[in-house]
Amino acid sequence: MIKVAMIGFGGIAGAHRYAYWYYQRAGLPVRLVAAADVDPSKFTTITKINIALRGEIVDELPFNTYTDWREMLEKEQPDLVDICLPTAFHKAVAIEAMERGFHVMCEKPMADTFADCCEMVQVAEKTGRQLMIAQCVRFQPEYEYLQQAVVDGRYGKVLAATFGRYSPFPTWNSTWRIHAGRSGGCLPELNIHDIDVIQAIFGQPQTVSCDLQSKVYPYDFADTVFSYPELDVHIKSAWYDKDYLFNACYEVEFENGVLSHERGEVRFTDRDGTVCPITVEDADGVMGEIRYMVNMLESGAENHRNPPTASAETIYALEKLYESADAGGKSLLYREML
Ligand SMILES: NC(=O)c1ccc[n+]([C@@H]2O[C@H](COP(=O)([O-])OP(=O)(O)OC[C@H]3O[C@@H](n4cnc5c(N)ncnc54)[C@H](O)[C@@H]3O)[C@@H](O)[C@H]2O)c1
């Protein structure tokens, strides 16, 4: 049985606790035993965020609550610590938890800098603890389907690709108050999901460029390009007003037609214009990543699908994109040695 303790019980934590409760009821060997938040009102409310949380939780399974996460870890001795804190805390809390002997799942972005991410990876290696960053879109069925289609070539070679992520501005969130500068803008909050998936599917780009703007809110618009030898992948994102309905989408042109995804619908349109709806599993990425983590800890298997080095790479990419944006959107070599 994997005992889980969560740290930070605000917005995205609602998706995590739903997944633990869902799997606990479904018979997976996992149990949410405790949660810590400096604000105890978070234990009795569900914060509304930019994405729809799955299902209403009508009969909550009991768990212990704390306002001091160190006290919680001491008393509960969980197997897995799930960190849903604002990004500024990720590195320090993840490192302390691993050094105290706990496996860690931590929300994205992994940390504020690539150097911090490398330190986290080193601590995971040194302590032998699992560290997985909650890059949930890797586990979202619509994107898993795309990845499979690229890998097995069922629609031919990829000719062009555009990914989009458009969201209501995050008014619920303390991240904005805690972070100075650009953190909280649409690059680390929105684009990062597509960057992660694109790197999982297509690997490291040769060059990157980024047009980052502040139209209505700070850093609320990003238009980036990941260039590969024979392919440009476009990634767009924006924060819109609070009543906008969240939309994540992609359009990928293959030799034999276009695979598209928008608001949960996946379809393939062939060269003759025939539209074929694609049915994917009715689950979200947070549920998928939590199921994966629990199964991995139970079986002792290696983390092949979402290693922390891959998440660190998303932060390396963000640093390159900021550099490009500062240089007026200039195309930059991604790595000196490829
Ligand atoms: N995977 C996703 O799609 C997704 C979506 C939203 C947010 N996030 C990420 O999740 C993280 C949290 O974002 P959020 O929107 O849930 O923020 P939030 O502000 O709603 O929640 C953070 C919680 O941490 C608590 N907290 C702060 N300091 C604490 C401390 N020292 N000890 C215990 N609790 C403390 C706050 O009281 C708050 O309840 C951020 O890194 C964000 O980027 C990911």
mmCIF file of C-alpha atoms and ligand atoms in Angstrom:
data_model
loop_
_atom_site.group_PDB
_atom_site.id
_atom_site.type_symbol
_atom_site.label_atom_id
_atom_site.label_comp_id
_atom_site.label_asym_id
_atom_site.label_seq_id
_atom_site.Cartn_x
_atom_site.Cartn_y
_atom_site.Cartn_z
ATOM 1 C CA MET A 1 0.000 0.000 0.000
ATOM 2 C CA ILE A 2 1.462 3.374 -1.023
ATOM 3 C CA LYS A 3 0.751 6.001 1.646
ATOM 4 C CA VAL A 4 0.644 9.512 0.185
ATOM 5 C CA ALA A 5 1.067 12.858 1.927
ATOM 6 C CA MET A 6 0.375 16.034 -0.035
ATOM 7 C CA ILE A 7 2.050 19.401 0.591
ATOM 8 C CA GLY A 8 0.068 22.374 -0.708
ATOM 9 C CA PHE A 9 -3.692 21.892 -0.923
ATOM 10 C CA GLY A 10 -4.738 24.707 -3.262
ATOM 11 C CA GLY A 11 -5.729 24.729 -6.937
ATOM 12 C CA ILE A 12 -4.054 21.826 -8.737
ATOM 13 C CA ALA A 13 -4.055 19.767 -5.535
ATOM 14 C CA GLY A 14 -7.794 19.235 -6.149
ATOM 15 C CA ALA A 15 -6.987 17.163 -9.259
ATOM 16 C CA HIS A 16 -4.413 15.109 -7.329
ATOM 17 C CA ARG A 17 -6.653 14.342 -4.371
ATOM 18 C CA TYR A 18 -9.486 13.360 -6.711
ATOM 19 C CA ALA A 19 -7.136 10.898 -8.460
ATOM 20 C CA TYR A 20 -5.999 9.340 -5.144
ATOM 21 C CA TRP A 21 -9.559 8.923 -3.973
ATOM 22 C CA TYR A 22 -10.686 7.545 -7.351
ATOM 23 C CA TYR A 23 -7.915 4.941 -7.400
ATOM 24 C CA GLN A 24 -8.348 4.080 -3.740
ATOM 25 C CA ARG A 25 -12.010 3.301 -4.459
ATOM 26 C CA ALA A 26 -11.023 1.421 -7.619
ATOM 27 C CA GLY A 27 -8.754 -0.872 -5.568
ATOM 28 C CA LEU A 28 -5.329 0.467 -6.504
ATOM 29 C CA PRO A 29 -2.877 0.064 -3.591
ATOM 30 C CA VAL A 30 -2.788 3.755 -2.697
ATOM 31 C CA ARG A 31 -4.143 5.890 0.125
ATOM 32 C CA LEU A 32 -4.044 9.629 0.724
ATOM 33 C CA VAL A 33 -3.181 9.666 4.433
ATOM 34 C CA ALA A 34 -2.466 13.352 5.060
ATOM 35 C CA ALA A 35 -2.174 16.824 3.607
ATOM 36 C CA ALA A 36 -0.422 19.998 4.737
ATOM 37 C CA ASP A 37 -1.225 23.590 3.873
ATOM 38 C CA VAL A 38 -0.386 26.809 5.706
ATOM 39 C CA ASP A 39 -3.969 27.868 5.077
ATOM 40 C CA PRO A 40 -6.278 25.360 6.863
ATOM 41 C CA SER A 41 -9.344 26.659 5.000
ATOM 42 C CA LYS A 42 -7.990 24.740 1.967
ATOM 43 C CA PHE A 43 -8.899 21.428 3.612
ATOM 44 C CA THR A 44 -12.615 22.146 3.489
ATOM 45 C CA THR A 45 -12.904 23.805 0.079
ATOM 46 C CA ILE A 46 -12.113 22.902 -3.517
ATOM 47 C CA THR A 47 -10.431 25.787 -5.326
ATOM 48 C CA LYS A 48 -11.844 26.451 -8.790
ATOM 49 C CA ILE A 49 -9.003 26.581 -11.319
ATOM 50 C CA ASN A 50 -8.599 27.062 -15.072
ATOM 51 C CA ILE A 51 -9.226 23.427 -15.961
ATOM 52 C CA ALA A 52 -12.350 21.437 -15.112
ATOM 53 C CA LEU A 53 -11.648 19.087 -12.215
ATOM 54 C CA ARG A 54 -13.104 15.643 -12.727
ATOM 55 C CA GLY A 55 -16.203 14.692 -10.782
ATOM 56 C CA GLU A 56 -17.637 16.066 -7.588
ATOM 57 C CA ILE A 57 -16.263 14.473 -4.477
ATOM 58 C CA VAL A 58 -19.350 13.698 -2.444
ATOM 59 C CA ASP A 59 -18.096 11.469 0.344
ATOM 60 C CA GLU A 60 -14.543 12.428 1.125
ATOM 61 C CA LEU A 61 -12.261 9.687 2.379
ATOM 62 C CA PRO A 62 -10.677 10.716 5.678
ATOM 63 C CA PHE A 63 -7.114 12.023 5.887
ATOM 64 C CA ASN A 64 -5.113 13.896 8.518
ATOM 65 C CA THR A 65 -4.427 17.590 8.085
ATOM 66 C CA TYR A 66 -1.467 19.728 9.150
ATOM 67 C CA THR A 67 -0.346 23.313 8.763
ATOM 68 C CA ASP A 68 3.317 22.303 9.127
ATOM 69 C CA TRP A 69 4.525 19.918 6.427
ATOM 70 C CA ARG A 70 7.663 18.875 8.335
ATOM 71 C CA GLU A 71 5.538 17.776 11.283
ATOM 72 C CA MET A 72 3.299 15.875 8.841
ATOM 73 C CA LEU A 73 6.240 13.963 7.320
ATOM 74 C CA GLU A 74 7.605 13.158 10.781
ATOM 75 C CA LYS A 75 4.290 11.814 12.074
ATOM 76 C CA GLU A 76 2.910 10.136 8.949
ATOM 77 C CA GLN A 77 6.074 8.591 7.440
ATOM 78 C CA PRO A 78 4.451 8.338 3.985
ATOM 79 C CA ASP A 79 5.871 6.409 1.030
ATOM 80 C CA LEU A 80 5.210 9.240 -1.394
ATOM 81 C CA VAL A 81 5.241 13.009 -0.896
ATOM 82 C CA ASP A 82 3.153 14.871 -3.476
ATOM 83 C CA ILE A 83 4.193 18.541 -3.727
ATOM 84 C CA CYS A 84 1.540 20.962 -5.019
ATOM 85 C CA LEU A 85 3.216 24.123 -3.726
ATOM 86 C CA PRO A 86 3.954 27.295 -5.697
ATOM 87 C CA THR A 87 6.979 26.764 -7.948
ATOM 88 C CA ALA A 88 9.403 28.760 -5.791
ATOM 89 C CA PHE A 89 9.184 25.993 -3.141
ATOM 90 C CA HIS A 90 9.565 22.952 -5.411
ATOM 91 C CA LYS A 91 13.329 22.518 -5.285
ATOM 92 C CA ALA A 92 13.873 22.963 -1.537
ATOM 93 C CA VAL A 93 10.896 20.863 -0.428
ATOM 94 C CA ALA A 94 11.544 18.063 -2.956
ATOM 95 C CA ILE A 95 15.209 17.849 -1.923
ATOM 96 C CA GLU A 96 14.414 17.820 1.790
ATOM 97 C CA ALA A 97 11.735 15.145 1.296
ATOM 98 C CA MET A 98 14.092 12.904 -0.694
ATOM 99 C CA GLU A 99 16.891 13.386 1.826
ATOM 100 C CA ARG A 100 14.468 12.313 4.542
ATOM 101 C CA GLY A 101 13.870 9.092 2.597
ATOM 102 C CA PHE A 102 10.570 9.766 0.813
ATOM 103 C CA HIS A 103 9.735 9.320 -2.871
ATOM 104 C CA VAL A 104 8.528 12.562 -4.447
ATOM 105 C CA MET A 105 6.037 13.638 -7.028
ATOM 106 C CA CYS A 106 6.227 17.384 -7.619
ATOM 107 C CA GLU A 107 4.097 19.725 -9.699
ATOM 108 C CA LYS A 108 5.508 21.411 -12.776
ATOM 109 C CA PRO A 109 7.428 23.642 -13.491
ATOM 110 C CA MET A 110 10.131 21.467 -11.909
ATOM 111 C CA ALA A 111 12.036 24.491 -10.534
ATOM 112 C CA ASP A 112 12.919 28.064 -11.384
ATOM 113 C CA THR A 113 16.232 27.322 -13.114
ATOM 114 C CA PHE A 114 17.858 24.478 -15.015
ATOM 115 C CA ALA A 115 20.698 24.461 -12.461
ATOM 116 C CA ASP A 116 18.133 23.865 -9.680
ATOM 117 C CA CYS A 117 16.619 20.988 -11.686
ATOM 118 C CA CYS A 118 20.037 19.361 -12.086
ATOM 119 C CA GLU A 119 20.521 19.557 -8.324
ATOM 120 C CA MET A 120 17.160 17.837 -7.758
ATOM 121 C CA VAL A 121 18.114 15.053 -10.185
ATOM 122 C CA GLN A 122 21.441 14.587 -8.373
ATOM 123 C CA VAL A 123 19.692 14.266 -5.005
ATOM 124 C CA ALA A 124 17.288 11.681 -6.464
ATOM 125 C CA GLU A 125 20.274 9.678 -7.728
ATOM 126 C CA LYS A 126 22.214 10.041 -4.473
ATOM 127 C CA THR A 127 19.297 9.038 -2.239
ATOM 128 C CA GLY A 128 17.885 6.379 -4.573
ATOM 129 C CA ARG A 129 14.426 7.954 -4.265
ATOM 130 C CA GLN A 130 12.010 8.300 -7.162
ATOM 131 C CA LEU A 131 11.431 11.880 -8.290
ATOM 132 C CA MET A 132 8.729 12.456 -10.850
ATOM 133 C CA ILE A 133 7.554 15.855 -12.043
ATOM 134 C CA ALA A 134 3.839 16.144 -12.736
ATOM 135 C CA GLN A 135 4.139 16.872 -16.456
ATOM 136 C CA CYS A 136 0.636 15.539 -16.796
ATOM 137 C CA VAL A 137 0.061 16.106 -20.514
ATOM 138 C CA ARG A 138 2.467 13.227 -21.259
ATOM 139 C CA PHE A 139 -0.193 11.010 -19.670
ATOM 140 C CA GLN A 140 -3.208 12.612 -21.322
ATOM 141 C CA PRO A 141 -4.831 10.122 -23.734
ATOM 142 C CA GLU A 142 -5.173 12.649 -26.606
ATOM 143 C CA TYR A 143 -1.408 13.232 -26.529
ATOM 144 C CA GLU A 144 -0.556 9.575 -25.926
ATOM 145 C CA TYR A 145 -2.487 8.805 -29.115
ATOM 146 C CA LEU A 146 -0.494 11.419 -31.054
ATOM 147 C CA GLN A 147 2.792 10.054 -29.734
ATOM 148 C CA GLN A 148 1.836 6.513 -30.755
ATOM 149 C CA ALA A 149 0.811 7.699 -34.240
ATOM 150 C CA VAL A 150 4.170 9.411 -34.744
ATOM 151 C CA VAL A 151 6.122 6.426 -33.428
ATOM 152 C CA ASP A 152 4.332 3.731 -35.452
ATOM 153 C CA GLY A 153 3.947 5.896 -38.580
ATOM 154 C CA ARG A 154 0.302 4.902 -39.141
ATOM 155 C CA TYR A 155 -0.429 8.194 -40.945
ATOM 156 C CA GLY A 156 2.995 8.586 -42.579
ATOM 157 C CA LYS A 157 5.654 11.147 -41.770
ATOM 158 C CA VAL A 158 4.906 14.389 -39.868
ATOM 159 C CA LEU A 159 5.024 17.421 -42.173
ATOM 160 C CA ALA A 160 3.888 20.235 -39.836
ATOM 161 C CA ALA A 161 2.633 20.654 -36.272
ATOM 162 C CA THR A 162 0.989 23.350 -34.171
ATOM 163 C CA PHE A 163 0.167 23.062 -30.482
ATOM 164 C CA GLY A 164 -2.024 25.561 -28.593
ATOM 165 C CA ARG A 165 -2.934 26.143 -24.938
ATOM 166 C CA TYR A 166 -5.279 29.021 -24.095
ATOM 167 C CA SER A 167 -6.528 29.582 -20.585
ATOM 168 C CA PRO A 168 -8.461 31.940 -18.355
ATOM 169 C CA PHE A 169 -6.058 34.041 -16.304
ATOM 170 C CA PRO A 170 -5.179 32.279 -12.995
ATOM 171 C CA THR A 171 -6.952 34.465 -10.465
ATOM 172 C CA TRP A 172 -7.118 31.724 -7.792
ATOM 173 C CA ASN A 173 -3.422 31.259 -7.544
ATOM 174 C CA SER A 174 -0.803 32.395 -5.049
ATOM 175 C CA THR A 175 2.015 31.662 -7.514
ATOM 176 C CA TRP A 176 1.643 35.145 -8.928
ATOM 177 C CA ARG A 177 2.030 36.765 -5.542
ATOM 178 C CA ILE A 178 5.020 34.707 -4.498
ATOM 179 C CA HIS A 179 6.970 34.922 -7.737
ATOM 180 C CA ALA A 180 8.614 38.016 -9.016
ATOM 181 C CA GLY A 181 9.501 38.492 -12.665
ATOM 182 C CA ARG A 182 8.272 36.239 -15.418
ATOM 183 C CA SER A 183 7.411 33.151 -13.447
ATOM 184 C CA GLY A 184 3.675 32.581 -13.617
ATOM 185 C CA GLY A 185 3.538 33.845 -17.196
ATOM 186 C CA CYS A 186 2.226 31.649 -19.966
ATOM 187 C CA LEU A 187 5.600 30.079 -20.817
ATOM 188 C CA PRO A 188 6.138 28.198 -17.513
ATOM 189 C CA GLU A 189 2.428 27.671 -16.840
ATOM 190 C CA LEU A 190 1.031 26.776 -20.293
ATOM 191 C CA ASN A 191 3.669 26.254 -23.011
ATOM 192 C CA ILE A 192 5.695 24.034 -20.703
ATOM 193 C CA HIS A 193 3.161 21.214 -21.126
ATOM 194 C CA ASP A 194 3.472 21.270 -24.905
ATOM 195 C CA ILE A 195 7.248 21.684 -24.721
ATOM 196 C CA ASP A 196 7.391 18.516 -22.622
ATOM 197 C CA VAL A 197 5.204 16.518 -25.003
ATOM 198 C CA ILE A 198 7.000 17.819 -28.094
ATOM 199 C CA GLN A 199 10.366 16.835 -26.662
ATOM 200 C CA ALA A 200 8.984 13.405 -25.720
ATOM 201 C CA ILE A 201 7.744 12.903 -29.287
ATOM 202 C CA PHE A 202 10.276 14.702 -31.472
ATOM 203 C CA GLY A 203 13.343 15.011 -29.204
ATOM 204 C CA GLN A 204 15.524 18.076 -28.749
ATOM 205 C CA PRO A 205 15.126 20.779 -31.394
ATOM 206 C CA GLN A 206 18.001 22.209 -33.389
ATOM 207 C CA THR A 207 16.947 25.844 -32.887
ATOM 208 C CA VAL A 208 14.209 27.662 -30.939
ATOM 209 C CA SER A 209 12.624 31.099 -31.094
ATOM 210 C CA CYS A 210 10.072 32.910 -28.959
ATOM 211 C CA ASP A 211 7.891 35.973 -29.227
ATOM 212 C CA LEU A 212 6.764 36.707 -25.639
ATOM 213 C CA GLN A 213 4.468 39.638 -24.947
ATOM 214 C CA SER A 214 2.433 41.250 -22.164
ATOM 215 C CA LYS A 215 -0.833 42.256 -23.802
ATOM 216 C CA VAL A 216 -3.368 42.460 -20.950
ATOM 217 C CA TYR A 217 -1.621 40.545 -18.146
ATOM 218 C CA PRO A 218 2.118 40.059 -17.483
ATOM 219 C CA TYR A 219 3.638 37.639 -20.038
ATOM 220 C CA ASP A 220 0.228 36.546 -21.292
ATOM 221 C CA PHE A 221 1.101 35.685 -24.902
ATOM 222 C CA ALA A 222 3.795 33.389 -26.296
ATOM 223 C CA ASP A 223 4.421 32.246 -29.851
ATOM 224 C CA THR A 224 7.359 29.872 -30.058
ATOM 225 C CA VAL A 225 8.941 27.655 -32.707
ATOM 226 C CA PHE A 226 10.958 24.466 -32.166
ATOM 227 C CA SER A 227 12.862 23.740 -35.376
ATOM 228 C CA TYR A 228 14.049 20.270 -36.350
ATOM 229 C CA PRO A 229 16.010 19.469 -39.515
ATOM 230 C CA GLU A 230 12.825 18.770 -41.539
ATOM 231 C CA LEU A 231 10.071 20.123 -39.308
ATOM 232 C CA ASP A 232 8.983 23.323 -37.566
ATOM 233 C CA VAL A 233 6.756 22.806 -34.519
ATOM 234 C CA HIS A 234 4.750 25.882 -33.486
ATOM 235 C CA ILE A 235 3.600 26.301 -29.874
ATOM 236 C CA LYS A 236 1.174 29.066 -28.974
ATOM 237 C CA SER A 237 -0.335 30.032 -25.655
ATOM 238 C CA ALA A 238 -2.184 32.885 -24.012
ATOM 239 C CA TRP A 239 -3.867 33.921 -20.792
ATOM 240 C CA TYR A 240 -7.308 35.287 -21.624
ATOM 241 C CA ASP A 241 -10.008 36.772 -19.392
ATOM 242 C CA LYS A 242 -11.351 34.809 -16.450
ATOM 243 C CA ASP A 243 -14.497 33.512 -18.194
ATOM 244 C CA TYR A 244 -12.705 32.060 -21.219
ATOM 245 C CA LEU A 245 -13.169 28.278 -21.512
ATOM 246 C CA PHE A 246 -9.759 26.554 -21.289
ATOM 247 C CA ASN A 247 -8.631 25.101 -24.594
ATOM 248 C CA ALA A 248 -5.691 22.808 -25.292
ATOM 249 C CA CYS A 249 -5.333 21.698 -28.902
ATOM 250 C CA TYR A 250 -3.062 20.424 -31.632
ATOM 251 C CA GLU A 251 -3.100 20.105 -35.416
ATOM 252 C CA VAL A 252 -0.500 17.728 -36.805
ATOM 253 C CA GLU A 253 -0.230 17.279 -40.550
ATOM 254 C CA PHE A 254 0.993 13.841 -41.613
ATOM 255 C CA GLU A 255 1.654 12.628 -45.151
ATOM 256 C CA ASN A 256 -1.802 10.994 -45.192
ATOM 257 C CA GLY A 257 -3.893 13.718 -43.508
ATOM 258 C CA VAL A 258 -4.341 15.830 -40.388
ATOM 259 C CA LEU A 259 -4.676 14.572 -36.814
ATOM 260 C CA SER A 260 -6.332 17.202 -34.643
ATOM 261 C CA HIS A 261 -7.356 17.564 -31.023
ATOM 262 C CA GLU A 262 -9.488 20.253 -29.440
ATOM 263 C CA ARG A 263 -11.245 20.227 -26.052
ATOM 264 C CA GLY A 264 -11.032 16.447 -25.690
ATOM 265 C CA GLU A 265 -12.101 15.580 -29.282
ATOM 266 C CA VAL A 266 -9.553 13.800 -31.451
ATOM 267 C CA ARG A 267 -10.106 13.274 -35.188
ATOM 268 C CA PHE A 268 -8.198 12.332 -38.294
ATOM 269 C CA THR A 269 -9.077 14.003 -41.600
ATOM 270 C CA ASP A 270 -7.604 12.156 -44.569
ATOM 271 C CA ARG A 271 -6.508 13.636 -47.901
ATOM 272 C CA ASP A 272 -9.986 12.967 -49.366
ATOM 273 C CA GLY A 273 -11.649 14.961 -46.592
ATOM 274 C CA THR A 274 -13.053 11.936 -44.748
ATOM 275 C CA VAL A 275 -13.226 12.713 -41.032
ATOM 276 C CA CYS A 276 -12.624 9.829 -38.659
ATOM 277 C CA PRO A 277 -13.351 10.511 -34.937
ATOM 278 C CA ILE A 278 -10.827 8.806 -32.651
ATOM 279 C CA THR A 279 -11.935 7.426 -29.301
ATOM 280 C CA VAL A 280 -9.371 7.694 -26.521
ATOM 281 C CA GLU A 281 -9.552 6.664 -22.859
ATOM 282 C CA ASP A 282 -11.776 8.906 -20.727
ATOM 283 C CA ALA A 283 -9.083 9.989 -18.265
ATOM 284 C CA ASP A 284 -6.995 13.059 -17.699
ATOM 285 C CA GLY A 285 -3.259 13.515 -17.431
ATOM 286 C CA VAL A 286 -3.192 13.949 -13.652
ATOM 287 C CA MET A 287 -5.009 10.629 -13.207
ATOM 288 C CA GLY A 288 -2.615 8.996 -15.654
ATOM 289 C CA GLU A 289 0.549 10.265 -13.997
ATOM 290 C CA ILE A 290 -0.661 9.299 -10.511
ATOM 291 C CA ARG A 291 -1.603 5.790 -11.670
ATOM 292 C CA TYR A 292 1.831 5.485 -13.291
ATOM 293 C CA MET A 293 3.673 6.674 -10.163
ATOM 294 C CA VAL A 294 1.750 4.339 -7.843
ATOM 295 C CA ASN A 295 2.286 1.325 -10.132
ATOM 296 C CA MET A 296 5.973 2.207 -10.432
ATOM 297 C CA LEU A 297 6.461 2.411 -6.658
ATOM 298 C CA GLU A 298 4.486 -0.791 -6.075
ATOM 299 C CA SER A 299 6.398 -2.790 -8.676
ATOM 300 C CA GLY A 300 9.814 -1.210 -8.129
ATOM 301 C CA ALA A 301 10.022 -0.557 -11.885
ATOM 302 C CA GLU A 302 12.203 2.130 -13.449
ATOM 303 C CA ASN A 303 10.632 5.423 -14.497
ATOM 304 C CA HIS A 304 10.930 5.092 -18.263
ATOM 305 C CA ARG A 305 8.001 7.294 -19.233
ATOM 306 C CA ASN A 306 8.703 10.506 -17.370
ATOM 307 C CA PRO A 307 12.191 10.707 -15.867
ATOM 308 C CA PRO A 308 13.143 13.919 -14.027
ATOM 309 C CA THR A 309 15.895 14.564 -16.587
ATOM 310 C CA ALA A 310 13.134 15.047 -19.202
ATOM 311 C CA SER A 311 11.362 17.579 -16.957
ATOM 312 C CA ALA A 312 14.664 19.383 -16.356
ATOM 313 C CA GLU A 313 14.903 19.692 -20.123
ATOM 314 C CA THR A 314 11.646 21.705 -20.165
ATOM 315 C CA ILE A 315 13.286 24.275 -17.878
ATOM 316 C CA TYR A 316 16.401 24.348 -20.072
ATOM 317 C CA ALA A 317 14.058 25.038 -23.012
ATOM 318 C CA LEU A 318 12.287 27.844 -21.101
ATOM 319 C CA GLU A 319 15.626 29.514 -20.413
ATOM 320 C CA LYS A 320 16.429 29.406 -24.143
ATOM 321 C CA LEU A 321 12.996 30.793 -24.995
ATOM 322 C CA TYR A 322 13.421 33.724 -22.577
ATOM 323 C CA GLU A 323 16.822 34.364 -24.134
ATOM 324 C CA SER A 324 15.268 34.404 -27.590
ATOM 325 C CA ALA A 325 12.403 36.667 -26.455
ATOM 326 C CA ASP A 326 14.927 39.102 -24.943
ATOM 327 C CA ALA A 327 16.743 39.128 -28.276
ATOM 328 C CA GLY A 328 13.548 40.149 -30.103
ATOM 329 C CA GLY A 329 12.467 36.606 -31.056
ATOM 330 C CA LYS A 330 15.822 35.636 -32.566
ATOM 331 C CA SER A 331 16.276 31.984 -33.536
ATOM 332 C CA LEU A 332 18.869 30.409 -31.211
ATOM 333 C CA LEU A 333 20.844 27.200 -31.380
ATOM 334 C CA TYR A 334 19.284 24.934 -28.734
ATOM 335 C CA ARG A 335 22.514 23.200 -27.703
ATOM 336 C CA GLU A 336 26.045 23.878 -28.845
ATOM 337 C CA MET A 337 26.725 20.170 -29.382
ATOM 338 C CA LEU A 338 23.884 18.118 -30.816
HETATM 339 N N1 LIG B 1 -0.314 20.497 -13.898
HETATM 340 C C1 LIG B 1 -1.066 21.567 -14.135
HETATM 341 O O1 LIG B 1 -1.802 21.617 -15.120
HETATM 342 C C2 LIG B 1 -1.033 22.716 -13.169
HETATM 343 C C3 LIG B 1 -2.134 23.561 -13.078
HETATM 344 C C4 LIG B 1 -2.086 24.601 -12.138
HETATM 345 C C5 LIG B 1 -0.937 24.797 -11.361
HETATM 346 N N2 LIG B 1 0.141 23.968 -11.522
HETATM 347 C C6 LIG B 1 1.369 24.158 -10.729
HETATM 348 O O2 LIG B 1 1.093 23.705 -9.409
HETATM 349 C C7 LIG B 1 1.749 24.535 -8.444
HETATM 350 C C8 LIG B 1 0.706 25.088 -7.477
HETATM 351 O O3 LIG B 1 -0.202 25.885 -8.205
HETATM 352 P P1 LIG B 1 -1.696 26.135 -7.693
HETATM 353 O O4 LIG B 1 -2.397 26.814 -8.784
HETATM 354 O O5 LIG B 1 -2.258 24.889 -7.121
HETATM 355 O O6 LIG B 1 -1.383 27.202 -6.540
HETATM 356 P P2 LIG B 1 -2.288 27.560 -5.269
HETATM 357 O O7 LIG B 1 -1.804 28.870 -4.815
HETATM 358 O O8 LIG B 1 -3.737 27.401 -5.591
HETATM 359 O O9 LIG B 1 -1.905 26.404 -4.220
HETATM 360 C C9 LIG B 1 -0.701 26.390 -3.518
HETATM 361 C C10 LIG B 1 -1.016 26.036 -2.071
HETATM 362 O O10 LIG B 1 0.211 25.955 -1.346
HETATM 363 C C11 LIG B 1 -0.037 26.467 -0.054
HETATM 364 N N3 LIG B 1 1.240 26.818 0.570
HETATM 365 C C12 LIG B 1 2.045 27.876 0.300
HETATM 366 N N4 LIG B 1 3.150 27.827 1.084
HETATM 367 C C13 LIG B 1 3.047 26.712 1.833
HETATM 368 C C14 LIG B 1 3.879 26.099 2.818
HETATM 369 N N5 LIG B 1 5.057 26.618 3.172
HETATM 370 N N6 LIG B 1 3.457 24.953 3.417
HETATM 371 C C15 LIG B 1 2.265 24.406 3.066
HETATM 372 N N7 LIG B 1 1.447 24.945 2.154
HETATM 373 C C16 LIG B 1 1.821 26.075 1.527
HETATM 374 C C17 LIG B 1 -0.963 27.643 -0.289
HETATM 375 O O11 LIG B 1 -1.674 28.006 0.887
HETATM 376 C C18 LIG B 1 -1.877 27.097 -1.370
HETATM 377 O O12 LIG B 1 -3.037 26.485 -0.843
HETATM 378 C C19 LIG B 1 2.487 25.628 -9.233
HETATM 379 O O13 LIG B 1 3.829 25.232 -9.394
HETATM 380 C C20 LIG B 1 1.772 25.634 -10.583
HETATM 381 O O14 LIG B 1 2.624 26.033 -11.637
HETATM 382 C C21 LIG B 1 0.096 22.920 -12.384
#
